[in-house]
GROMACS .gro file of C-alpha atoms in nm:
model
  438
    1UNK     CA    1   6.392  12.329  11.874
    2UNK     CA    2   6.085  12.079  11.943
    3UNK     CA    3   5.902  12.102  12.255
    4UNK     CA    4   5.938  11.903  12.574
    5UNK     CA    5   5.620  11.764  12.750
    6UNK     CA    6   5.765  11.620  13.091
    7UNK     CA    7   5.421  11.505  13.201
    8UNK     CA    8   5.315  11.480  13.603
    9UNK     CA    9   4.966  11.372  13.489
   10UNK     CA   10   4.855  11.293  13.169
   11UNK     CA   11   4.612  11.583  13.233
   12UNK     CA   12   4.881  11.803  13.371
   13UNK     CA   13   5.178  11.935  13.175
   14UNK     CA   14   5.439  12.132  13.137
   15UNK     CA   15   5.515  12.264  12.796
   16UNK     CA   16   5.865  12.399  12.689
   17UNK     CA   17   5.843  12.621  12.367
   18UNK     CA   18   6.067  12.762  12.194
   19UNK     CA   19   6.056  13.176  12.086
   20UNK     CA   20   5.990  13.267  11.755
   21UNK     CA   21   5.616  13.183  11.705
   22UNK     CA   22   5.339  13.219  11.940
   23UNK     CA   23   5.103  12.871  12.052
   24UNK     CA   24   4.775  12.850  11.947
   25UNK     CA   25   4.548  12.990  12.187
   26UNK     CA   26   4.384  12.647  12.269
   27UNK     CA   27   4.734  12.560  12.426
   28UNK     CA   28   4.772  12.928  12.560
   29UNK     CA   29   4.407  12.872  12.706
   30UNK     CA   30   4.445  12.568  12.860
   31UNK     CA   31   4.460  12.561  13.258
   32UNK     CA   32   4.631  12.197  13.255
   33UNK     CA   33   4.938  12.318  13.049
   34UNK     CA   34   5.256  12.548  13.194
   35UNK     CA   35   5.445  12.700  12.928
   36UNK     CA   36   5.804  12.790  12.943
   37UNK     CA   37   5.913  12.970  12.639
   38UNK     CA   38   6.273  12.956  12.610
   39UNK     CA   39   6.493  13.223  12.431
   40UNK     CA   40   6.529  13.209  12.080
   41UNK     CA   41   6.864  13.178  11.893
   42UNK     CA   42   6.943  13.521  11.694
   43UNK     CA   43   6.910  13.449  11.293
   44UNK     CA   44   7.118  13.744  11.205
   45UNK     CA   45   7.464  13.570  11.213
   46UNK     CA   46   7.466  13.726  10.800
   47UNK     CA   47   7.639  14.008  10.896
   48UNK     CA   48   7.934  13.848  11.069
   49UNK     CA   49   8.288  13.769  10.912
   50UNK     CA   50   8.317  13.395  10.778
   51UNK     CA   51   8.521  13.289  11.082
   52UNK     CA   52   8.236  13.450  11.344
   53UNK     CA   53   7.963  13.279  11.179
   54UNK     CA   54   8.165  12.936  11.244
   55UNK     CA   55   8.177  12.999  11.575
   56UNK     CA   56   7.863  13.063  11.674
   57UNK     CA   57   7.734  12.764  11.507
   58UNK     CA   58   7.954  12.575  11.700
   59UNK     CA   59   7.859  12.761  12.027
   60UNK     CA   60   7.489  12.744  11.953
   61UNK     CA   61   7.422  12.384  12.051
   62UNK     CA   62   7.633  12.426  12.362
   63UNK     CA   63   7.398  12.756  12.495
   64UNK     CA   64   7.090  12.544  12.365
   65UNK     CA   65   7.195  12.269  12.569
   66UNK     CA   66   7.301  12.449  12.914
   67UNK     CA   67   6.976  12.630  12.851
   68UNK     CA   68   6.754  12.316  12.827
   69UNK     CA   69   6.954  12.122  13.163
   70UNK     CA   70   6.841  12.419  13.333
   71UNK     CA   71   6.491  12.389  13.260
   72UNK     CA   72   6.472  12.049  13.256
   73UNK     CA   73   6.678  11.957  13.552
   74UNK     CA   74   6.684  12.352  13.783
   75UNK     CA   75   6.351  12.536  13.707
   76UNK     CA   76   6.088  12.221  13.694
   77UNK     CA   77   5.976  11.962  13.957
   78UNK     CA   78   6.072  11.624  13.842
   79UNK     CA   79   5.871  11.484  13.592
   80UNK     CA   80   5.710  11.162  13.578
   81UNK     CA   81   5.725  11.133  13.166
   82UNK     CA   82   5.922  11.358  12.926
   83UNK     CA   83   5.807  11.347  12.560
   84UNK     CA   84   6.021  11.514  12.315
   85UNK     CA   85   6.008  11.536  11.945
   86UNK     CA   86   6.259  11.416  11.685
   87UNK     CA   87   6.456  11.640  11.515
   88UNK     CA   88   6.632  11.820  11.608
   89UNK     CA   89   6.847  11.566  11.775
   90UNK     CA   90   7.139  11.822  11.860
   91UNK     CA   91   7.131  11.890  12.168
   92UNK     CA   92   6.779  11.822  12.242
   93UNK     CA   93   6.843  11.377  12.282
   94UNK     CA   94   7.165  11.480  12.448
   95UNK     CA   95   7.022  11.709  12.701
   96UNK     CA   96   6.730  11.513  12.778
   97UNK     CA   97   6.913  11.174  12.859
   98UNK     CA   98   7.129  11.350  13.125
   99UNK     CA   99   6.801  11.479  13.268
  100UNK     CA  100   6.648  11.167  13.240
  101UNK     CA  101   6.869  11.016  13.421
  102UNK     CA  102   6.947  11.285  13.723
  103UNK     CA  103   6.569  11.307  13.748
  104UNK     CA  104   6.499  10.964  13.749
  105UNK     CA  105   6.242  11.042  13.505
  106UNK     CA  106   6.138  10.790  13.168
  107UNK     CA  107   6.114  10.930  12.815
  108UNK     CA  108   5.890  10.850  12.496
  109UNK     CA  109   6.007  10.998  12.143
  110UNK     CA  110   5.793  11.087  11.871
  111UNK     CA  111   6.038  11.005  11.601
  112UNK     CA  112   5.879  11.210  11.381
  113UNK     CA  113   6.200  11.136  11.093
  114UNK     CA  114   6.570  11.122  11.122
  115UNK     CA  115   6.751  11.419  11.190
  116UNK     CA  116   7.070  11.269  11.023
  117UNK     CA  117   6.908  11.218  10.706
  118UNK     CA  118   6.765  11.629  10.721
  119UNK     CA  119   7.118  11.746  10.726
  120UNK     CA  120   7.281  11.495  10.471
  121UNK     CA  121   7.023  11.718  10.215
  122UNK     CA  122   7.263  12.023  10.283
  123UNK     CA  123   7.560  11.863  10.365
  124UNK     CA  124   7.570  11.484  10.191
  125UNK     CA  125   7.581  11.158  10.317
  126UNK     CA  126   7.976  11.155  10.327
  127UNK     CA  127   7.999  11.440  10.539
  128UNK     CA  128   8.149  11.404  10.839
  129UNK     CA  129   7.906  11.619  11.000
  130UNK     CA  130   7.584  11.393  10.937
  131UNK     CA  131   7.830  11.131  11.041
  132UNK     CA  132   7.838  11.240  11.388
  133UNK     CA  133   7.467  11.325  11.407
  134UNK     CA  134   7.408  10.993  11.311
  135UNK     CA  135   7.600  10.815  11.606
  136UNK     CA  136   7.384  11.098  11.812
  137UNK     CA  137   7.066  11.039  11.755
  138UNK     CA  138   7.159  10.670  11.749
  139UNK     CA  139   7.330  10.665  12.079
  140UNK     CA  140   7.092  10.937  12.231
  141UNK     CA  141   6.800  10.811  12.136
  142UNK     CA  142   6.815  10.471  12.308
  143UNK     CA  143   6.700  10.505  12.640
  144UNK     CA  144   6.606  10.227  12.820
  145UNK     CA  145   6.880   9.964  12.741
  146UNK     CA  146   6.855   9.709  13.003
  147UNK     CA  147   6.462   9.706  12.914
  148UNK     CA  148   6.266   9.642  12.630
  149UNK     CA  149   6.165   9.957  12.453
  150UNK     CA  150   5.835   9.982  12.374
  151UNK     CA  151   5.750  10.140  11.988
  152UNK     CA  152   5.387  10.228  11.867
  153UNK     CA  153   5.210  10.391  11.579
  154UNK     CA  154   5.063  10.747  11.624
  155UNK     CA  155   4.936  10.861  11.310
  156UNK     CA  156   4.942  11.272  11.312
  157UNK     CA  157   4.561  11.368  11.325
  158UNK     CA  158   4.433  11.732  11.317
  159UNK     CA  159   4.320  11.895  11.627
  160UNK     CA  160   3.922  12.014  11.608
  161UNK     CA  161   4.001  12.356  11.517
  162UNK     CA  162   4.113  12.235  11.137
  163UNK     CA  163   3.786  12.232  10.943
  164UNK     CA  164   3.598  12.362  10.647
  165UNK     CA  165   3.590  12.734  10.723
  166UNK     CA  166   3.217  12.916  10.695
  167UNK     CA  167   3.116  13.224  10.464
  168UNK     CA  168   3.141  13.485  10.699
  169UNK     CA  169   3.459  13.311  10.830
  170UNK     CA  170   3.649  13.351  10.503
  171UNK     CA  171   3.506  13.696  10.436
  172UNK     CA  172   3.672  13.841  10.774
  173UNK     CA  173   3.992  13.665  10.736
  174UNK     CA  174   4.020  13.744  10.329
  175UNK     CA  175   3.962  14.151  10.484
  176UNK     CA  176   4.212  14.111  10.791
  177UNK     CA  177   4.506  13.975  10.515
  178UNK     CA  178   4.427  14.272  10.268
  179UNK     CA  179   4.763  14.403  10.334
  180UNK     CA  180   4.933  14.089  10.286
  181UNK     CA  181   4.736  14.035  10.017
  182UNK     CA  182   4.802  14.385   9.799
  183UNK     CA  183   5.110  14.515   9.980
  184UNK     CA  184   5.219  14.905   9.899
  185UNK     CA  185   5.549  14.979   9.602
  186UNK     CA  186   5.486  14.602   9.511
  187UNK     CA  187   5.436  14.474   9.125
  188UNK     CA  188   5.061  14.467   8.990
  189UNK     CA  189   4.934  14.148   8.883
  190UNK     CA  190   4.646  13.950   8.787
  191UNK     CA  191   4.533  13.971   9.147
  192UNK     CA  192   4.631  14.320   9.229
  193UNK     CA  193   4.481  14.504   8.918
  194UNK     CA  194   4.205  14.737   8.926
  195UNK     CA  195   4.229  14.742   9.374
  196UNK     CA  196   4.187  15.054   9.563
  197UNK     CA  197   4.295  15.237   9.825
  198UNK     CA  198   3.897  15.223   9.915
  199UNK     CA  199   3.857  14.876   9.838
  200UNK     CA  200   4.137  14.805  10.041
  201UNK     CA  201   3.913  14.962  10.356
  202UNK     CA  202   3.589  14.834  10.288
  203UNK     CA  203   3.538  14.522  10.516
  204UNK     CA  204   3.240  14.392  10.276
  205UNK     CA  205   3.444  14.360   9.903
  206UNK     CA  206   3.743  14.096   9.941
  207UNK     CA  207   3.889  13.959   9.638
  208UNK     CA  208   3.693  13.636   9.654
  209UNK     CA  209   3.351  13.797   9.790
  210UNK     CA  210   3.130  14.058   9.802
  211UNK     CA  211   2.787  14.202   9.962
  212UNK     CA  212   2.479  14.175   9.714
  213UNK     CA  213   2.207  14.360   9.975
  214UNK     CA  214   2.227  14.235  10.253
  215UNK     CA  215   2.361  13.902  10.196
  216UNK     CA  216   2.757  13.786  10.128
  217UNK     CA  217   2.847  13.565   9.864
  218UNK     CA  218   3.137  13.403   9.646
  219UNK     CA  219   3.240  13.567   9.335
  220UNK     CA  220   3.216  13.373   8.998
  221UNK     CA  221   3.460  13.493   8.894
  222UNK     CA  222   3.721  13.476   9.183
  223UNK     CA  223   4.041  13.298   9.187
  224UNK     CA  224   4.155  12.953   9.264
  225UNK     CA  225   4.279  12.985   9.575
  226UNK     CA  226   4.574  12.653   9.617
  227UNK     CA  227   4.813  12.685   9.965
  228UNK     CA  228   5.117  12.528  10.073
  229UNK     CA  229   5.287  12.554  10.380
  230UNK     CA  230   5.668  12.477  10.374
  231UNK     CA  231   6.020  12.548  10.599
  232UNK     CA  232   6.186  12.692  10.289
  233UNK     CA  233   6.407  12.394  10.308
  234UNK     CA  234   6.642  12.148  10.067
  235UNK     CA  235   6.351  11.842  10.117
  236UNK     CA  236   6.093  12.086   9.945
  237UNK     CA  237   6.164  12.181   9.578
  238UNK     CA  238   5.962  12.469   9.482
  239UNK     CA  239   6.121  12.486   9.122
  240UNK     CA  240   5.873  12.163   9.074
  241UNK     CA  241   5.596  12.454   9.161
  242UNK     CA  242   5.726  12.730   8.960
  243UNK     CA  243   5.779  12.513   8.654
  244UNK     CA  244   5.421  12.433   8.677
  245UNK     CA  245   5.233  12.719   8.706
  246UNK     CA  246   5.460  12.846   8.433
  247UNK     CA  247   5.288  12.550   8.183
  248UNK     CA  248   4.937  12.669   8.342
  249UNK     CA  249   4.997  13.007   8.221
  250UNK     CA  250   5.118  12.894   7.856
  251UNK     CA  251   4.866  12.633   7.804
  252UNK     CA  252   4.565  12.888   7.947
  253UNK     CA  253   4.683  13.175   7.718
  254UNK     CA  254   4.695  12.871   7.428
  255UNK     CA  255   4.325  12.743   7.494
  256UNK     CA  256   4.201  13.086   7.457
  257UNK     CA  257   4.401  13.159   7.154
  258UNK     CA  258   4.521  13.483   7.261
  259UNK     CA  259   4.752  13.724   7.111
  260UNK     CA  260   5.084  13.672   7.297
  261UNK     CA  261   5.164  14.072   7.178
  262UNK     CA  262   4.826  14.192   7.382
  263UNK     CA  263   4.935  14.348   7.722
  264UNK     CA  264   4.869  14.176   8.025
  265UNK     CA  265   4.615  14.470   8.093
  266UNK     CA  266   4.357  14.328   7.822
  267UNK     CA  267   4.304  14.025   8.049
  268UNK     CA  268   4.324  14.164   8.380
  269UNK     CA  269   4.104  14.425   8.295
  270UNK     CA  270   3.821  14.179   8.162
  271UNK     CA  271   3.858  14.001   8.515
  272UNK     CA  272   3.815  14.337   8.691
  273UNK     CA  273   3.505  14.385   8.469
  274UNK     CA  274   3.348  14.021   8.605
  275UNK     CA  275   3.426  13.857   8.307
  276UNK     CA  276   3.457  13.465   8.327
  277UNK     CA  277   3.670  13.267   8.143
  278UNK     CA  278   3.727  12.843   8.131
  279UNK     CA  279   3.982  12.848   8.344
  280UNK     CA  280   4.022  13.083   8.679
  281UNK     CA  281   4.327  13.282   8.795
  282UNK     CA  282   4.534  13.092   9.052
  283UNK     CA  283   4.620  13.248   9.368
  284UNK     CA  284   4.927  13.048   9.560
  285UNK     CA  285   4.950  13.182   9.872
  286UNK     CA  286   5.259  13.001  10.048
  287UNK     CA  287   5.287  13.003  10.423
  288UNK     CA  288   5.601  12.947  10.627
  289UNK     CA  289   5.982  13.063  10.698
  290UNK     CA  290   6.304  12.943  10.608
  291UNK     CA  291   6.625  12.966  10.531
  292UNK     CA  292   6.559  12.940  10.090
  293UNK     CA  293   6.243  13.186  10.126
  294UNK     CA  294   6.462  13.541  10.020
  295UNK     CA  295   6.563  13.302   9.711
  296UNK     CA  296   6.259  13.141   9.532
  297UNK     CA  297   6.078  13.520   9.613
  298UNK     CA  298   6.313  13.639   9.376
  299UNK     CA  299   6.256  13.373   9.126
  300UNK     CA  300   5.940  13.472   9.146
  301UNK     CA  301   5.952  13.829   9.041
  302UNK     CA  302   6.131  13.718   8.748
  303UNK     CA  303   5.854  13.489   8.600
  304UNK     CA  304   5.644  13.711   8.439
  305UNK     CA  305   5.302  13.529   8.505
  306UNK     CA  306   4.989  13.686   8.299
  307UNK     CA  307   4.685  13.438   8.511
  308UNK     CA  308   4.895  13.314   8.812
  309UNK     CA  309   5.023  13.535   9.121
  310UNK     CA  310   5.221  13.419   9.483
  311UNK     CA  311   5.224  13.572   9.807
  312UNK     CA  312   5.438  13.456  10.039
  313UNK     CA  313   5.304  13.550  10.383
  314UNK     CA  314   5.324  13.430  10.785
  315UNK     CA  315   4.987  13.411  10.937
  316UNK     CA  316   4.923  13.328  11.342
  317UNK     CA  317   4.787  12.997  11.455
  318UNK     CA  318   4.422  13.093  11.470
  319UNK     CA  319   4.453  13.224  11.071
  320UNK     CA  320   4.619  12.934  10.985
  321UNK     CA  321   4.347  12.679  10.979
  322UNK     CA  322   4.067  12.921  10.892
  323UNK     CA  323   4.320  13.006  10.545
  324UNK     CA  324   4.327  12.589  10.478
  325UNK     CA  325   3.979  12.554  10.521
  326UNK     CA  326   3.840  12.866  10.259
  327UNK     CA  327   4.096  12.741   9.983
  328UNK     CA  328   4.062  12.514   9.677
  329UNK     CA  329   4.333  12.314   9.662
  330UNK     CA  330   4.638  12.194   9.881
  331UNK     CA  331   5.002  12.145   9.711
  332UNK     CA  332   5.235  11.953   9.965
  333UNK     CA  333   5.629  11.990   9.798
  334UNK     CA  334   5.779  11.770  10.081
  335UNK     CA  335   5.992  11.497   9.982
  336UNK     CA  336   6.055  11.295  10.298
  337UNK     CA  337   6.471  11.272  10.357
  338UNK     CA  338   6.469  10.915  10.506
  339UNK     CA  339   6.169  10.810  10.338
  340UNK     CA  340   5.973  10.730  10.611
  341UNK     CA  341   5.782  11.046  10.739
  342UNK     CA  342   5.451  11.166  10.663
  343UNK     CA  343   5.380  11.557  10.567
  344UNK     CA  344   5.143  11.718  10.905
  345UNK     CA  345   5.054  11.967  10.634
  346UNK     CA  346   4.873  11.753  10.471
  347UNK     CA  347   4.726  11.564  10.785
  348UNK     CA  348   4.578  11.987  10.799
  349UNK     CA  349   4.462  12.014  10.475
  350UNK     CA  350   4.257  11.699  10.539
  351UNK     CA  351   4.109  11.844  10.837
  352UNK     CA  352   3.969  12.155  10.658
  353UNK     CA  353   3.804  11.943  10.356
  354UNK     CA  354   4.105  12.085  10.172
  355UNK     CA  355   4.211  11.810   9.878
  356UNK     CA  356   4.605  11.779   9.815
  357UNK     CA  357   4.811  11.762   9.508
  358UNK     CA  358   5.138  11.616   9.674
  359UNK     CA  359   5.464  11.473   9.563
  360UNK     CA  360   5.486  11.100   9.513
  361UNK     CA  361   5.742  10.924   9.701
  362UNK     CA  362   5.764  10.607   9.884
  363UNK     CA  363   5.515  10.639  10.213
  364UNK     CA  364   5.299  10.862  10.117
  365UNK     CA  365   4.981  10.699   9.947
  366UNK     CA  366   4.944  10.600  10.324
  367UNK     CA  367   4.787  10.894  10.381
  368UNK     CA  368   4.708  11.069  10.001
  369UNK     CA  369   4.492  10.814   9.823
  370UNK     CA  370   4.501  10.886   9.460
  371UNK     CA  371   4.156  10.972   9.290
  372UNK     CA  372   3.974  10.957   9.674
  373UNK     CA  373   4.170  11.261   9.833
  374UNK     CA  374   4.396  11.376   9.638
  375UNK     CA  375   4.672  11.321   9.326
  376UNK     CA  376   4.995  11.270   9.342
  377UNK     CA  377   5.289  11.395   9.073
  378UNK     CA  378   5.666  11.324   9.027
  379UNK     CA  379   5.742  11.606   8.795
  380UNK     CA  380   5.669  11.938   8.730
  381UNK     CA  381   5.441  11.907   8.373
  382UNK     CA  382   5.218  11.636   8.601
  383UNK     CA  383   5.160  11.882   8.805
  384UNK     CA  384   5.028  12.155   8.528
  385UNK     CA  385   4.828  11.866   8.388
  386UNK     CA  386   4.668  11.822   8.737
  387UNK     CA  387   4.605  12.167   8.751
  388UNK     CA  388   4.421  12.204   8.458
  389UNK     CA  389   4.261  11.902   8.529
  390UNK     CA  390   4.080  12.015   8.809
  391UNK     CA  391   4.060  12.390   8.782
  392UNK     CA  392   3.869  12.343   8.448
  393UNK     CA  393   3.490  12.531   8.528
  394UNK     CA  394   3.599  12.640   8.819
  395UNK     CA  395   3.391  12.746   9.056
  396UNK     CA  396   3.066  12.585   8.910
  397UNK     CA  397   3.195  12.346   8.678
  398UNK     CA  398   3.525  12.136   8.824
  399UNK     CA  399   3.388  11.786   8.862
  400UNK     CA  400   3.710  11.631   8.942
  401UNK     CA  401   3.793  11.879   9.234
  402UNK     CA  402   3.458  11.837   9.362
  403UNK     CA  403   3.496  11.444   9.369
  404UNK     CA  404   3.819  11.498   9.543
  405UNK     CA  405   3.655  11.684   9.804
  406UNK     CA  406   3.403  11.524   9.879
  407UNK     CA  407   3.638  11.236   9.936
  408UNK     CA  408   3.797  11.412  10.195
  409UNK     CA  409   3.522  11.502  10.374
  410UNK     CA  410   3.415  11.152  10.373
  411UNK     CA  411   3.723  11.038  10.555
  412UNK     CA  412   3.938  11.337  10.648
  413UNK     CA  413   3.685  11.451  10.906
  414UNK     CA  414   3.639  11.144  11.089
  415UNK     CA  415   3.979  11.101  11.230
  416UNK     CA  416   4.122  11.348  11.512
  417UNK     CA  417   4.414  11.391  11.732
  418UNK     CA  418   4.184  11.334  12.040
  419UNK     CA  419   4.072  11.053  11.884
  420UNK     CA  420   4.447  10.867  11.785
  421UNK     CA  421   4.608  10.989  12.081
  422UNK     CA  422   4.336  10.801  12.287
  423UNK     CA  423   4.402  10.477  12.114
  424UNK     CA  424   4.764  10.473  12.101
  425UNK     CA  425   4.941  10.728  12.285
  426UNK     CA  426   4.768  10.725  12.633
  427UNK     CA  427   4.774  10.363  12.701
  428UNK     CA  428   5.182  10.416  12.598
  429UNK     CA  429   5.214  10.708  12.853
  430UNK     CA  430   5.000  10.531  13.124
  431UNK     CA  431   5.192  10.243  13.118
  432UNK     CA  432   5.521  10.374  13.111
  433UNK     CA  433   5.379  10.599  13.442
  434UNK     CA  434   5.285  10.259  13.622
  435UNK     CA  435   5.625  10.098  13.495
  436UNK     CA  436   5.454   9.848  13.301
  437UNK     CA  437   5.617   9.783  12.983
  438UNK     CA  438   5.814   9.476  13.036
   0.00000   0.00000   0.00000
């Protein structure tokens, strides 16, 4: 569910939030926004029979809209503005043009993409299904027809708090994941090898620093550390990933011309001694939930990586942007379903001087400029060849990752949400306040 911003003031809001993740604090902490955190849909419809689960997909857009005419039409004053979000168009577009209308209040969209084209990648174009969510968010989302509707450009920007994290910044937040990091009865790995349970307690030793006196610094030998965030959905295709990092491994293991019948115990325990090699360990660390999560963390346990290791993890809003901004490199797997979207992720990586490796597809050099920013691939041995590419003399050595972020920091840090929503969306919202659009 997306939120709904019925705005009295520009300056004061009302923010309606669905359960299941907290806000970041600046939005907790801000006096000039009310929150009203709706009830979250139970995920556990597994464990029904076949005929249950039908049903209460069918009944959970009728709750969900009940739910939001109450709040939007019962438990709030009238609003001057609402601002919504799309998708989800089910029920939200519904809902909201009833309350538009018994409120007598106007609406702007952020059509963010097309929630038609999001469920054709489960269900297909010919279903009848997306056919009906089409005519929805067709019907729904026109609003004002007997005046001219009003469309502008508002480029997603990140908010101040996404930046290039600090030393003692990534040191506390590398200590406070530990146990995300090395979790108990799971597989050891070219990350996990040679940790204790004391090293696990000792707030100065992470796996990417340490304490030489009285002064913190970066290991040499640490890992690559490359993030993604994701939904675990169809429009992301982490086999691309998996497929990639599997060609890393190979072609690593080949450059080094090791024995493929040595243990994987020779080279982790020559990292463990400080031992530095051409190429580092990667560490993907892969943010998010979703419905395809359970089934990619399965494939992989099955891969059998020597120099490569995942964790899959869920960190809160304040972690979030501190992770971005103490990694190497971005990977962005979306593949926009209509074609027209633009991954925030990446908008986030950008903020935090993070470069981006990103699928190509048609929009997207709007934002990822190849060879300033960041790379873009279309298959899953361009991506291994981008890997090397930039990993190679890593941390000291990488030239092309360096370039890359430097480019980012030239332009990624200059643009912010205060900043766009100044130039584009306030003028909207003022004038649709006054009445002013015709």
């Amino acid at each position: 569910m997306p939120f709904l911003l019925p705005l009295r003031l520009i300056l004061k809001s009302i923010l309606f939030h669905m359960g299941g993740s907290d806000p970041h604090s600046a939005l907790v902490d801000n006096h000039s926004l009310h929150i009203h955190t709706m009830s979250q849909w139970p995920t556990n419809n597994g464990a029904l029979p076949k005929l249950f689960r039908s049903f209460m997909l069918l009944l959970k857009p009728v709750i969900q809209f009940i739910t939001l005419l109450w709040f939007l039409c019962v438990k709030i004053k009238a609003p001057d503005v609402f601002i919504v979000q799309n998708p989800p168009s089910v029920p939200t577009l519904v809902a909201l043009k009833w309350a538009s209308w018994m409120r007598q209040s106007s609406v702007i969209i952020d059509w963010h993409n097309f929630g038609y084209t999001l469920l054709a990648l489960s269900l297909g174009r010919s279903s009848r299904f997306v056919a009906v969510y089409h005519w929805i968010e067709l019907h729904f989302g026109q609003f004002n027809p007997n005046h001219t509707n009003r469309a502008t450009v508002l480029y997603d920007q990140p908010p101040e708090f996404f930046r290039p994290a600090q030393l003692y910044e990534k040191r506390k937040l590398f200590f406070r994941i530990k146990k995300d990091m090395f979790r108990l009865n799971s597989s050891i790995d070219c990350i996990s090898y040679g940790i204790t349970a004391n090293d696990m307690q000792d707030p100065n030793t992470t796996i990417f620093t340490n304490k030489i006196g009285d002064n913190y610094q970066l290991r040499q030998n640490r890992p690559a550390l490359t993030v993604s965030s994701t939904s675990w959905t169809p429009d992301e295709d982490f086999g691309i990933l998996l497929e990639a990092v599997m060609m890393y491994d190979r072609r690593f293991a080949a450059l080094l011309n090791e024995n493929v019948s040595n243990g994987d115990e020779v080279f982790w325990k020559d990292v463990d001694e400080g031992k530095t090699f051409s190429y580092p360990r990667l560490l993907f660390v892969i943010t998010g939930k979703g419905p395809e999560k359970e089934k990619y963390e399965e494939k992989i346990k099955k891969l059998n990586l020597k120099r490569v290791a995942f964790r899959t993890m869920w960190l809160s809003p304040e972690d979030y942007p501190l992770l971005l901004g103490s990694a190497d490199l971005g990977v962005c797997l979306h593949t926009s379903s209509s074609g027209l979207d633009l991954p925030m992720k990446v908008v986030d990586m950008f903020g935090c001087g993070l470069p981006v490796c990103a699928v190509s597809y048609s929009c997207i050099t709007e934002l990822v400029k190849v060879d300033k920013n960041g790379l873009l691939f279309s298959s899953s041995s361009e991506l291994a060849d981008e890997l090397m590419m930039l990993f190679k003399g890593f941390p000291n050595e990488c030239d092309a990752l360096k370039t890359l972020r430097n480019g980012v920091l030239e332009t990624g840090l200059s643009a912010r949400w205060a900043t766009e929503w100044e130039a584009n969306a306030k003028p909207l919202i003022s004038k649709v306040i006054a009445g002013d659009l015709d």
